[in-house]
């Protein structure tokens, strides 16, 4: 019980600090409380107290949920510290060129990140949705002779662009040629459809890894490649010339213990809740 009071007090202080600092961060985005030595010391002391709690009390099966929760919390905090001090990450653009290989890239602050192997982007493909169009009507008073009649004309499920207000429809096939969708199309009634930039459905890049042997992997949005602890995320691409893709690369040794700690907290909490309901059930068995 001697450790219970300081543990609860530290948790209350830590919770209050986190709430206040989060509110400050909402106003001042440059305020990074998690880098403050005082905050790190507070978390370290709290972790030490949790470790002492685990060591002090002898293991008992009836308190298994309690132990799993506390051990999970310690593992989570330790993983967070490991991540804070050892994580390496970088955003960069890499040309789509099979001949160009990179093992070291530079961050915005001038420091360098070394992967320990070479990477290159072999090719890139983008899949786009069918484009929307903007509808114009002849207008002699407008500078270019047309004024906007409808901001967005979209393709319906039947394969037609509905011009709205009884103006009829235009079949998808009429707006296409051998190269794809037309940039503009004039209807028989003299209205003008002008293509809007299409939205991306999906894009992907083939990346080659040279590390003694050669490997080829496929990068897609939200489908990163993991190699030797590095995660490669495809973030964006050159929308103008298609000459490069943007990657976000991260190596975080603390990620695994953090995930283990979170699942231990969930498991320990579930066990304790189950035991509480089980005791309530036993207590009401004899009540009629």
PDB file of N, CA and C in Angstrom, residues 104-160:
ATOM      1  N   UNK A 104      21.670   6.940 -49.027  1.00  0.00           N
ATOM      2  CA  UNK A 104      21.714   8.035 -48.062  1.00  0.00           C
ATOM      3  C   UNK A 104      20.886   9.190 -48.609  1.00  0.00           C
ATOM      4  N   UNK A 105      19.976   9.714 -47.798  1.00  0.00           N
ATOM      5  CA  UNK A 105      19.163  10.868 -48.205  1.00  0.00           C
ATOM      6  C   UNK A 105      19.283  11.940 -47.136  1.00  0.00           C
ATOM      7  N   UNK A 106      19.082  13.165 -47.551  1.00  0.00           N
ATOM      8  CA  UNK A 106      19.234  14.307 -46.657  1.00  0.00           C
ATOM      9  C   UNK A 106      17.886  14.808 -46.167  1.00  0.00           C
ATOM     10  N   UNK A 107      17.827  15.129 -44.878  1.00  0.00           N
ATOM     11  CA  UNK A 107      16.622  15.684 -44.284  1.00  0.00           C
ATOM     12  C   UNK A 107      16.603  17.200 -44.463  1.00  0.00           C
ATOM     13  N   UNK A 108      15.476  17.813 -44.123  1.00  0.00           N
ATOM     14  CA  UNK A 108      15.335  19.259 -44.282  1.00  0.00           C
ATOM     15  C   UNK A 108      16.312  20.028 -43.408  1.00  0.00           C
ATOM     16  N   UNK A 109      16.689  19.459 -42.257  1.00  0.00           N
ATOM     17  CA  UNK A 109      17.610  20.157 -41.365  1.00  0.00           C
ATOM     18  C   UNK A 109      19.076  19.963 -41.753  1.00  0.00           C
ATOM     19  N   UNK A 110      19.322  19.256 -42.846  1.00  0.00           N
ATOM     20  CA  UNK A 110      20.683  19.050 -43.317  1.00  0.00           C
ATOM     21  C   UNK A 110      21.309  17.747 -42.878  1.00  0.00           C
ATOM     22  N   UNK A 111      20.724  17.081 -41.881  1.00  0.00           N
ATOM     23  CA  UNK A 111      21.261  15.794 -41.441  1.00  0.00           C
ATOM     24  C   UNK A 111      20.944  14.717 -42.460  1.00  0.00           C
ATOM     25  N   UNK A 112      21.650  13.605 -42.370  1.00  0.00           N
ATOM     26  CA  UNK A 112      21.494  12.528 -43.340  1.00  0.00           C
ATOM     27  C   UNK A 112      20.959  11.269 -42.679  1.00  0.00           C
ATOM     28  N   UNK A 113      20.225  10.508 -43.462  1.00  0.00           N
ATOM     29  CA  UNK A 113      19.696   9.219 -43.024  1.00  0.00           C
ATOM     30  C   UNK A 113      20.253   8.150 -43.947  1.00  0.00           C
ATOM     31  N   UNK A 114      20.905   7.159 -43.341  1.00  0.00           N
ATOM     32  CA  UNK A 114      21.528   6.077 -44.108  1.00  0.00           C
ATOM     33  C   UNK A 114      20.710   4.802 -43.923  1.00  0.00           C
ATOM     34  N   UNK A 115      20.167   4.283 -45.018  1.00  0.00           N
ATOM     35  CA  UNK A 115      19.370   3.057 -44.941  1.00  0.00           C
ATOM     36  C   UNK A 115      20.227   1.814 -44.731  1.00  0.00           C
ATOM     37  N   UNK A 116      21.443   1.845 -45.248  1.00  0.00           N
ATOM     38  CA  UNK A 116      22.299   0.671 -45.190  1.00  0.00           C
ATOM     39  C   UNK A 116      22.159  -0.222 -46.407  1.00  0.00           C
ATOM     40  N   UNK A 117      21.379   0.232 -47.383  1.00  0.00           N
ATOM     41  CA  UNK A 117      21.197  -0.475 -48.651  1.00  0.00           C
ATOM     42  C   UNK A 117      20.698   0.535 -49.670  1.00  0.00           C
ATOM     43  N   UNK A 118      20.723   0.170 -50.925  1.00  0.00           N
ATOM     44  CA  UNK A 118      20.320   1.080 -52.000  1.00  0.00           C
ATOM     45  C   UNK A 118      18.885   0.828 -52.428  1.00  0.00           C
ATOM     46  N   UNK A 119      18.209   1.902 -52.811  1.00  0.00           N
ATOM     47  CA  UNK A 119      16.861   1.789 -53.361  1.00  0.00           C
ATOM     48  C   UNK A 119      16.776   2.601 -54.642  1.00  0.00           C
ATOM     49  N   UNK A 120      15.900   2.206 -55.532  1.00  0.00           N
ATOM     50  CA  UNK A 120      15.616   2.967 -56.751  1.00  0.00           C
ATOM     51  C   UNK A 120      14.179   2.691 -57.167  1.00  0.00           C
ATOM     52  N   UNK A 121      13.580   3.646 -57.845  1.00  0.00           N
ATOM     53  CA  UNK A 121      12.206   3.507 -58.332  1.00  0.00           C
ATOM     54  C   UNK A 121      12.254   3.142 -59.813  1.00  0.00           C
ATOM     55  N   UNK A 122      11.687   1.990 -60.150  1.00  0.00           N
ATOM     56  CA  UNK A 122      11.758   1.485 -61.518  1.00  0.00           C
ATOM     57  C   UNK A 122      10.694   2.110 -62.412  1.00  0.00           C
ATOM     58  N   UNK A 123       9.461   2.150 -61.919  1.00  0.00           N
ATOM     59  CA  UNK A 123       8.377   2.741 -62.705  1.00  0.00           C
ATOM     60  C   UNK A 123       7.244   3.163 -61.780  1.00  0.00           C
ATOM     61  N   UNK A 124       6.271   3.840 -62.371  1.00  0.00           N
ATOM     62  CA  UNK A 124       5.173   4.390 -61.586  1.00  0.00           C
ATOM     63  C   UNK A 124       3.913   4.405 -62.433  1.00  0.00           C
ATOM     64  N   UNK A 125       2.784   4.019 -61.830  1.00  0.00           N
ATOM     65  CA  UNK A 125       1.502   4.061 -62.521  1.00  0.00           C
ATOM     66  C   UNK A 125       0.475   4.736 -61.617  1.00  0.00           C
ATOM     67  N   UNK A 126      -0.425   5.481 -62.237  1.00  0.00           N
ATOM     68  CA  UNK A 126      -1.511   6.111 -61.502  1.00  0.00           C
ATOM     69  C   UNK A 126      -2.832   5.761 -62.173  1.00  0.00           C
ATOM     70  N   UNK A 127      -3.804   5.399 -61.373  1.00  0.00           N
ATOM     71  CA  UNK A 127      -5.159   5.099 -61.860  1.00  0.00           C
ATOM     72  C   UNK A 127      -6.083   6.198 -61.363  1.00  0.00           C
ATOM     73  N   UNK A 128      -6.839   6.789 -62.281  1.00  0.00           N
ATOM     74  CA  UNK A 128      -7.681   7.923 -61.928  1.00  0.00           C
ATOM     75  C   UNK A 128      -9.153   7.620 -62.160  1.00  0.00           C
ATOM     76  N   UNK A 129      -9.990   8.322 -61.426  1.00  0.00           N
ATOM     77  CA  UNK A 129     -11.431   8.223 -61.629  1.00  0.00           C
ATOM     78  C   UNK A 129     -11.806   8.918 -62.947  1.00  0.00           C
ATOM     79  N   UNK A 130     -12.952   8.575 -63.462  1.00  0.00           N
ATOM     80  CA  UNK A 130     -13.455   9.307 -64.627  1.00  0.00           C
ATOM     81  C   UNK A 130     -13.609  10.778 -64.253  1.00  0.00           C
ATOM     82  N   UNK A 131     -13.190  11.676 -65.130  1.00  0.00           N
ATOM     83  CA  UNK A 131     -13.186  13.102 -64.761  1.00  0.00           C
ATOM     84  C   UNK A 131     -14.587  13.697 -64.705  1.00  0.00           C
ATOM     85  N   UNK A 132     -14.704  14.768 -63.929  1.00  0.00           N
ATOM     86  CA  UNK A 132     -15.907  15.601 -63.953  1.00  0.00           C
ATOM     87  C   UNK A 132     -15.697  16.691 -65.000  1.00  0.00           C
ATOM     88  N   UNK A 133     -16.806  17.317 -65.399  1.00  0.00           N
ATOM     89  CA  UNK A 133     -16.739  18.411 -66.377  1.00  0.00           C
ATOM     90  C   UNK A 133     -17.443  19.636 -65.812  1.00  0.00           C
ATOM     91  N   UNK A 134     -17.066  20.800 -66.335  1.00  0.00           N
ATOM     92  CA  UNK A 134     -17.752  22.043 -66.008  1.00  0.00           C
ATOM     93  C   UNK A 134     -18.529  22.486 -67.240  1.00  0.00           C
ATOM     94  N   UNK A 135     -19.768  22.899 -67.033  1.00  0.00           N
ATOM     95  CA  UNK A 135     -20.655  23.261 -68.144  1.00  0.00           C
ATOM     96  C   UNK A 135     -20.707  24.772 -68.319  1.00  0.00           C
ATOM     97  N   UNK A 136     -20.496  25.213 -69.575  1.00  0.00           N
ATOM     98  CA  UNK A 136     -20.528  26.639 -69.906  1.00  0.00           C
ATOM     99  C   UNK A 136     -21.623  26.899 -70.937  1.00  0.00           C
ATOM    100  N   UNK A 137     -22.115  28.141 -70.946  1.00  0.00           N
ATOM    101  CA  UNK A 137     -23.071  28.581 -71.957  1.00  0.00           C
ATOM    102  C   UNK A 137     -22.511  29.816 -72.669  1.00  0.00           C
ATOM    103  N   UNK A 138     -22.871  30.005 -73.932  1.00  0.00           N
ATOM    104  CA  UNK A 138     -22.390  31.194 -74.648  1.00  0.00           C
ATOM    105  C   UNK A 138     -22.829  32.467 -73.941  1.00  0.00           C
ATOM    106  N   UNK A 139     -21.896  33.410 -73.802  1.00  0.00           N
ATOM    107  CA  UNK A 139     -22.197  34.672 -73.131  1.00  0.00           C
ATOM    108  C   UNK A 139     -21.334  35.769 -73.769  1.00  0.00           C
ATOM    109  N   UNK A 140     -21.922  36.554 -74.654  1.00  0.00           N
ATOM    110  CA  UNK A 140     -21.151  37.601 -75.354  1.00  0.00           C
ATOM    111  C   UNK A 140     -20.502  38.602 -74.411  1.00  0.00           C
ATOM    112  N   UNK A 141     -21.074  38.780 -73.226  1.00  0.00           N
ATOM    113  CA  UNK A 141     -20.520  39.770 -72.296  1.00  0.00           C
ATOM    114  C   UNK A 141     -19.311  39.239 -71.528  1.00  0.00           C
ATOM    115  N   UNK A 142     -19.092  37.911 -71.564  1.00  0.00           N
ATOM    116  CA  UNK A 142     -17.954  37.327 -70.841  1.00  0.00           C
ATOM    117  C   UNK A 142     -16.672  37.535 -71.638  1.00  0.00           C
ATOM    118  N   UNK A 143     -15.536  37.660 -70.951  1.00  0.00           N
ATOM    119  CA  UNK A 143     -14.258  37.899 -71.648  1.00  0.00           C
ATOM    120  C   UNK A 143     -13.924  36.853 -72.696  1.00  0.00           C
ATOM    121  N   UNK A 144     -14.214  35.575 -72.402  1.00  0.00           N
ATOM    122  CA  UNK A 144     -13.880  34.512 -73.361  1.00  0.00           C
ATOM    123  C   UNK A 144     -15.110  34.014 -74.115  1.00  0.00           C
ATOM    124  N   UNK A 145     -16.236  34.701 -73.947  1.00  0.00           N
ATOM    125  CA  UNK A 145     -17.446  34.355 -74.683  1.00  0.00           C
ATOM    126  C   UNK A 145     -18.296  33.292 -74.021  1.00  0.00           C
ATOM    127  N   UNK A 146     -17.910  32.813 -72.850  1.00  0.00           N
ATOM    128  CA  UNK A 146     -18.689  31.790 -72.146  1.00  0.00           C
ATOM    129  C   UNK A 146     -18.773  32.136 -70.659  1.00  0.00           C
ATOM    130  N   UNK A 147     -19.873  31.747 -70.045  1.00  0.00           N
ATOM    131  CA  UNK A 147     -20.034  31.871 -68.597  1.00  0.00           C
ATOM    132  C   UNK A 147     -20.441  30.517 -68.031  1.00  0.00           C
ATOM    133  N   UNK A 148     -20.121  30.298 -66.758  1.00  0.00           N
ATOM    134  CA  UNK A 148     -20.383  29.000 -66.116  1.00  0.00           C
ATOM    135  C   UNK A 148     -21.879  28.810 -65.929  1.00  0.00           C
ATOM    136  N   UNK A 149     -22.370  27.678 -66.419  1.00  0.00           N
ATOM    137  CA  UNK A 149     -23.779  27.331 -66.258  1.00  0.00           C
ATOM    138  C   UNK A 149     -23.949  26.309 -65.131  1.00  0.00           C
ATOM    139  N   UNK A 150     -22.997  25.392 -65.001  1.00  0.00           N
ATOM    140  CA  UNK A 150     -23.035  24.396 -63.926  1.00  0.00           C
ATOM    141  C   UNK A 150     -21.593  24.056 -63.552  1.00  0.00           C
ATOM    142  N   UNK A 151     -21.283  24.204 -62.255  1.00  0.00           N
ATOM    143  CA  UNK A 151     -19.901  24.048 -61.809  1.00  0.00           C
ATOM    144  C   UNK A 151     -19.361  22.644 -62.057  1.00  0.00           C
ATOM    145  N   UNK A 152     -20.159  21.630 -61.751  1.00  0.00           N
ATOM    146  CA  UNK A 152     -19.665  20.256 -61.856  1.00  0.00           C
ATOM    147  C   UNK A 152     -20.712  19.355 -62.474  1.00  0.00           C
ATOM    148  N   UNK A 153     -20.333  18.687 -63.539  1.00  0.00           N
ATOM    149  CA  UNK A 153     -21.186  17.683 -64.189  1.00  0.00           C
ATOM    150  C   UNK A 153     -20.492  16.338 -63.997  1.00  0.00           C
ATOM    151  N   UNK A 154     -21.163  15.411 -63.301  1.00  0.00           N
ATOM    152  CA  UNK A 154     -20.531  14.136 -62.973  1.00  0.00           C
ATOM    153  C   UNK A 154     -21.139  12.998 -63.776  1.00  0.00           C
ATOM    154  N   UNK A 155     -20.400  11.926 -63.875  1.00  0.00           N
ATOM    155  CA  UNK A 155     -20.837  10.739 -64.601  1.00  0.00           C
ATOM    156  C   UNK A 155     -21.744   9.905 -63.707  1.00  0.00           C
ATOM    157  N   UNK A 156     -22.944   9.579 -64.212  1.00  0.00           N
ATOM    158  CA  UNK A 156     -23.841   8.750 -63.405  1.00  0.00           C
ATOM    159  C   UNK A 156     -23.575   7.270 -63.637  1.00  0.00           C
ATOM    160  N   UNK A 157     -24.287   6.423 -62.918  1.00  0.00           N
ATOM    161  CA  UNK A 157     -24.039   4.981 -62.971  1.00  0.00           C
ATOM    162  C   UNK A 157     -24.375   4.376 -64.326  1.00  0.00           C
ATOM    163  N   UNK A 158     -25.188   5.068 -65.104  1.00  0.00           N
ATOM    164  CA  UNK A 158     -25.569   4.547 -66.418  1.00  0.00           C
ATOM    165  C   UNK A 158     -24.580   4.937 -67.512  1.00  0.00           C
ATOM    166  N   UNK A 159     -23.545   5.683 -67.164  1.00  0.00           N
ATOM    167  CA  UNK A 159     -22.533   6.054 -68.143  1.00  0.00           C
ATOM    168  C   UNK A 159     -22.849   7.333 -68.896  1.00  0.00           C
ATOM    169  N   UNK A 160     -23.636   8.218 -68.281  1.00  0.00           N
ATOM    170  CA  UNK A 160     -23.992   9.479 -68.933  1.00  0.00           C
ATOM    171  C   UNK A 160     -23.655  10.655 -68.008  1.00  0.00           C
TER     172      UNK A 160
END
